[in-house]
Amino acid sequence: MIDADLLLSFGSTYKKAAANEVLFREGEECHFYYQLVEGSVRWVNINDEGKEYVQDMIAPGESLGEMPLFDDGPYAATAIANKESILLRLQKHHFHQLLKEEPEIHFLFSQLLAKRLRFKFLMSKVLASNKPEEKICTLLTYYKINKKFFCSKCNMVQLTRQQIADMTGLRVETVIRSIRQLQEKGKLAIAKGRVYF
């Protein structure tokens, strides 16, 4: 989202994260802006039984956990590296200085936050539904339109069935069964275990 050289010029540093390393926890005070350079990070809420609800999967070039940078509240979710990852990390007060000096970046964050809020409205509406196929189709349609988690050449879904389950609040068995039903209805295709939407 923000050019790496610009972040480095404001004092950003690289941080390596091991697979399953927690970058920050829900409820903790925010001290840094994070931007993923390499790897993958999931942004989750964890219930009392330890079940994760995936709010988003962060891909290289994307930022995460921005809300407290703007409202001074705590982190709304926990960030966990899915695999070994590299991030750029910028102290909060330096991030605020960057926004003051680069107002077009502030506008990009307004767009990003509005986009994420729109996604939450969409998912809140569909999560209230008792129709697993509708939940899955809504999630996949959103990501396909936004060119995220899809192969641009073949439309292969680049999310696991477990990740789809964690994002929709469904059990993985329900996702598997629903994907088969969607294939039977001609709404998606399955080839060699891969899903194409």
Short mmCIF file of C-alpha atoms in Angstrom, two decimals:
data_model
loop_
_atom_site.label_atom_id
_atom_site.label_comp_id
_atom_site.label_asym_id
_atom_site.label_seq_id
_atom_site.Cartn_x
_atom_site.Cartn_y
_atom_site.Cartn_z
CA MET A 1 0.00 0.00 0.00
CA ILE A 2 2.73 2.48 0.98
CA ASP A 3 5.98 2.42 -0.99
CA ALA A 4 8.62 0.55 1.02
CA ASP A 5 11.27 3.23 0.43
CA LEU A 6 8.93 5.89 1.80
CA LEU A 7 8.23 3.79 4.90
CA LEU A 8 11.95 3.23 5.41
CA SER A 9 12.63 6.96 5.06
CA PHE A 10 10.24 7.56 7.98
CA GLY A 11 12.05 5.03 10.18
CA SER A 12 10.30 1.77 9.36
CA THR A 13 12.17 -1.46 10.08
CA TYR A 14 11.83 -4.98 8.74
CA LYS A 15 10.44 -7.64 11.04
CA LYS A 16 10.63 -11.38 10.41
CA ALA A 17 7.79 -13.48 11.73
CA ALA A 18 7.88 -17.26 12.10
CA ALA A 19 4.93 -19.41 11.09
CA ASN A 20 2.14 -19.07 13.69
CA GLU A 21 3.88 -16.13 15.40
CA VAL A 22 1.45 -13.60 16.89
CA LEU A 23 2.23 -10.06 15.74
CA PHE A 24 -0.31 -8.42 18.03
CA ARG A 25 -3.34 -9.54 20.03
CA GLU A 26 -6.92 -8.33 20.13
CA GLY A 27 -7.29 -5.81 22.96
CA GLU A 28 -3.61 -4.78 23.03
CA GLU A 29 -2.50 -1.19 22.62
CA CYS A 30 -1.30 -0.28 19.13
CA HIS A 31 2.29 0.90 18.72
CA PHE A 32 3.03 0.20 15.03
CA TYR A 33 1.78 0.35 11.46
CA TYR A 34 2.31 -3.05 9.80
CA GLN A 35 2.66 -3.78 6.08
CA LEU A 36 3.28 -7.27 4.75
CA VAL A 37 6.26 -7.64 2.38
CA GLU A 38 6.43 -11.45 2.02
CA GLY A 39 4.37 -14.33 3.36
CA SER A 40 0.82 -14.41 4.62
CA VAL A 41 -0.93 -13.18 7.77
CA ARG A 42 -4.41 -13.92 9.06
CA TRP A 43 -6.32 -11.34 11.05
CA VAL A 44 -8.62 -13.21 13.47
CA ASN A 45 -10.91 -13.00 16.44
CA ILE A 46 -10.62 -15.98 18.80
CA ASN A 47 -13.57 -17.08 20.92
CA ASP A 48 -13.41 -18.54 24.45
CA GLU A 49 -13.16 -22.09 23.05
CA GLY A 50 -10.13 -21.10 20.95
CA LYS A 51 -11.96 -21.13 17.58
CA GLU A 52 -10.65 -18.56 15.14
CA TYR A 53 -12.95 -16.38 13.06
CA VAL A 54 -10.89 -15.01 10.18
CA GLN A 55 -11.59 -11.32 9.55
CA ASP A 56 -9.19 -11.17 6.61
CA MET A 57 -6.20 -12.83 5.02
CA ILE A 58 -3.43 -10.33 4.37
CA ALA A 59 -1.37 -10.66 1.20
CA PRO A 60 2.01 -9.02 0.40
CA GLY A 61 1.68 -5.28 -0.14
CA GLU A 62 -1.31 -4.98 2.20
CA SER A 63 -1.45 -3.41 5.63
CA LEU A 64 -3.20 -4.73 8.71
CA GLY A 65 -4.49 -3.56 12.07
CA GLU A 66 -4.87 0.08 11.00
CA MET A 67 -7.99 1.00 12.97
CA PRO A 68 -6.22 1.85 16.26
CA LEU A 69 -3.81 4.08 14.36
CA PHE A 70 -6.78 6.34 13.69
CA ASP A 71 -9.01 5.97 16.77
CA ASP A 72 -6.42 5.22 19.51
CA GLY A 73 -8.44 2.19 20.60
CA PRO A 74 -6.97 -1.28 21.08
CA TYR A 75 -6.48 -3.80 18.29
CA ALA A 76 -9.84 -5.22 17.18
CA ALA A 77 -8.35 -8.59 16.17
CA THR A 78 -5.24 -10.74 16.52
CA ALA A 79 -2.67 -10.98 13.71
CA ILE A 80 -0.93 -14.34 13.18
CA ALA A 81 1.62 -15.23 10.52
CA ASN A 82 0.36 -18.19 8.45
CA LYS A 83 3.92 -18.97 7.36
CA GLU A 84 7.32 -17.36 7.67
CA SER A 85 6.74 -13.73 6.74
CA ILE A 86 8.50 -10.39 6.46
CA LEU A 87 6.78 -7.15 7.43
CA LEU A 88 7.61 -3.48 7.53
CA ARG A 89 6.83 -1.96 10.91
CA LEU A 90 6.60 1.79 11.53
CA GLN A 91 6.13 3.38 14.94
CA LYS A 92 2.71 4.98 15.39
CA HIS A 93 3.93 8.57 15.83
CA HIS A 94 6.10 8.26 12.69
CA PHE A 95 3.09 6.90 10.82
CA HIS A 96 1.06 9.97 11.87
CA GLN A 97 3.89 12.24 10.66
CA LEU A 98 3.94 10.40 7.32
CA LEU A 99 0.18 11.03 6.91
CA LYS A 100 0.64 14.72 7.65
CA GLU A 101 3.39 15.03 5.06
CA GLU A 102 1.73 12.74 2.47
CA PRO A 103 -2.01 13.59 2.48
CA GLU A 104 -2.72 11.41 -0.58
CA ILE A 105 -1.76 8.37 1.52
CA HIS A 106 -4.25 9.48 4.17
CA PHE A 107 -6.92 9.50 1.46
CA LEU A 108 -5.91 5.96 0.38
CA PHE A 109 -6.40 4.80 3.96
CA SER A 110 -9.84 6.38 4.04
CA GLN A 111 -10.67 4.36 0.91
CA LEU A 112 -9.21 1.18 2.41
CA LEU A 113 -11.15 1.55 5.66
CA ALA A 114 -14.37 2.26 3.75
CA LYS A 115 -13.77 -0.82 1.59
CA ARG A 116 -13.19 -3.02 4.63
CA LEU A 117 -16.29 -1.61 6.33
CA ARG A 118 -18.34 -2.32 3.20
CA PHE A 119 -17.04 -5.92 3.25
CA LYS A 120 -18.09 -6.25 6.92
CA PHE A 121 -21.61 -5.01 6.07
CA LEU A 122 -21.78 -7.53 3.23
CA MET A 123 -20.57 -10.41 5.39
CA SER A 124 -22.78 -9.43 8.36
CA LYS A 125 -25.80 -9.64 6.11
CA VAL A 126 -24.85 -13.01 4.66
CA LEU A 127 -23.68 -14.48 7.98
CA ALA A 128 -27.19 -13.94 9.36
CA SER A 129 -28.40 -16.33 6.64
CA ASN A 130 -28.74 -20.04 7.33
CA LYS A 131 -27.72 -20.85 3.76
CA PRO A 132 -24.11 -22.10 3.62
CA GLU A 133 -24.01 -21.99 -0.18
CA GLU A 134 -25.01 -18.32 -0.13
CA LYS A 135 -22.29 -17.52 2.42
CA ILE A 136 -19.63 -19.22 0.33
CA CYS A 137 -20.78 -17.66 -2.97
CA THR A 138 -20.89 -14.18 -1.42
CA LEU A 139 -17.37 -14.54 -0.03
CA LEU A 140 -15.94 -15.92 -3.28
CA THR A 141 -17.73 -13.31 -5.40
CA TYR A 142 -16.36 -10.49 -3.25
CA TYR A 143 -12.79 -11.77 -3.50
CA LYS A 144 -13.10 -12.47 -7.23
CA ILE A 145 -14.35 -8.92 -7.92
CA ASN A 146 -11.51 -7.53 -5.80
CA LYS A 147 -8.93 -9.81 -7.48
CA LYS A 148 -7.79 -11.33 -4.22
CA PHE A 149 -7.25 -15.05 -3.54
CA PHE A 150 -7.98 -15.95 -7.18
CA CYS A 151 -5.68 -16.99 -10.01
CA SER A 152 -6.10 -14.22 -12.58
CA LYS A 153 -5.63 -16.66 -15.47
CA CYS A 154 -7.81 -19.63 -14.50
CA ASN A 155 -10.14 -18.38 -11.70
CA MET A 156 -8.85 -20.99 -9.26
CA VAL A 157 -9.75 -20.14 -5.67
CA GLN A 158 -6.59 -19.69 -3.59
CA LEU A 159 -8.24 -20.26 -0.23
CA THR A 160 -8.40 -23.59 1.55
CA ARG A 161 -11.73 -25.05 2.58
CA GLN A 162 -10.66 -24.46 6.20
CA GLN A 163 -9.99 -20.76 5.49
CA ILE A 164 -13.41 -20.44 3.82
CA ALA A 165 -14.95 -22.09 6.89
CA ASP A 166 -13.11 -19.73 9.24
CA MET A 167 -14.25 -16.69 7.23
CA THR A 168 -17.90 -17.72 7.02
CA GLY A 169 -18.39 -19.23 10.47
CA LEU A 170 -19.16 -22.63 8.94
CA ARG A 171 -17.69 -26.02 9.78
CA VAL A 172 -15.19 -27.31 7.24
CA GLU A 173 -17.42 -30.34 6.60
CA THR A 174 -20.27 -27.97 5.70
CA VAL A 175 -17.99 -26.06 3.32
CA ILE A 176 -16.92 -29.28 1.60
CA ARG A 177 -20.53 -30.45 1.21
CA SER A 178 -21.72 -27.01 0.04
CA ILE A 179 -18.93 -26.72 -2.54
CA ARG A 180 -19.97 -30.10 -3.95
CA GLN A 181 -23.60 -28.89 -4.10
CA LEU A 182 -22.51 -25.68 -5.83
CA GLN A 183 -20.63 -27.79 -8.39
CA GLU A 184 -23.77 -29.88 -9.01
CA LYS A 185 -25.71 -26.64 -9.63
CA GLY A 186 -23.05 -25.43 -12.07
CA LYS A 187 -21.99 -22.42 -9.95
CA LEU A 188 -18.37 -23.56 -9.65
CA ALA A 189 -16.09 -26.34 -10.85
CA ILE A 190 -13.84 -28.77 -9.02
CA ALA A 191 -10.85 -30.35 -10.74
CA LYS A 192 -8.19 -32.42 -8.95
CA GLY A 193 -9.38 -31.03 -5.62
CA ARG A 194 -9.07 -27.41 -6.79
CA VAL A 195 -12.07 -25.08 -6.82
CA TYR A 196 -12.70 -22.78 -9.81
CA PHE A 197 -15.30 -20.03 -9.45
#
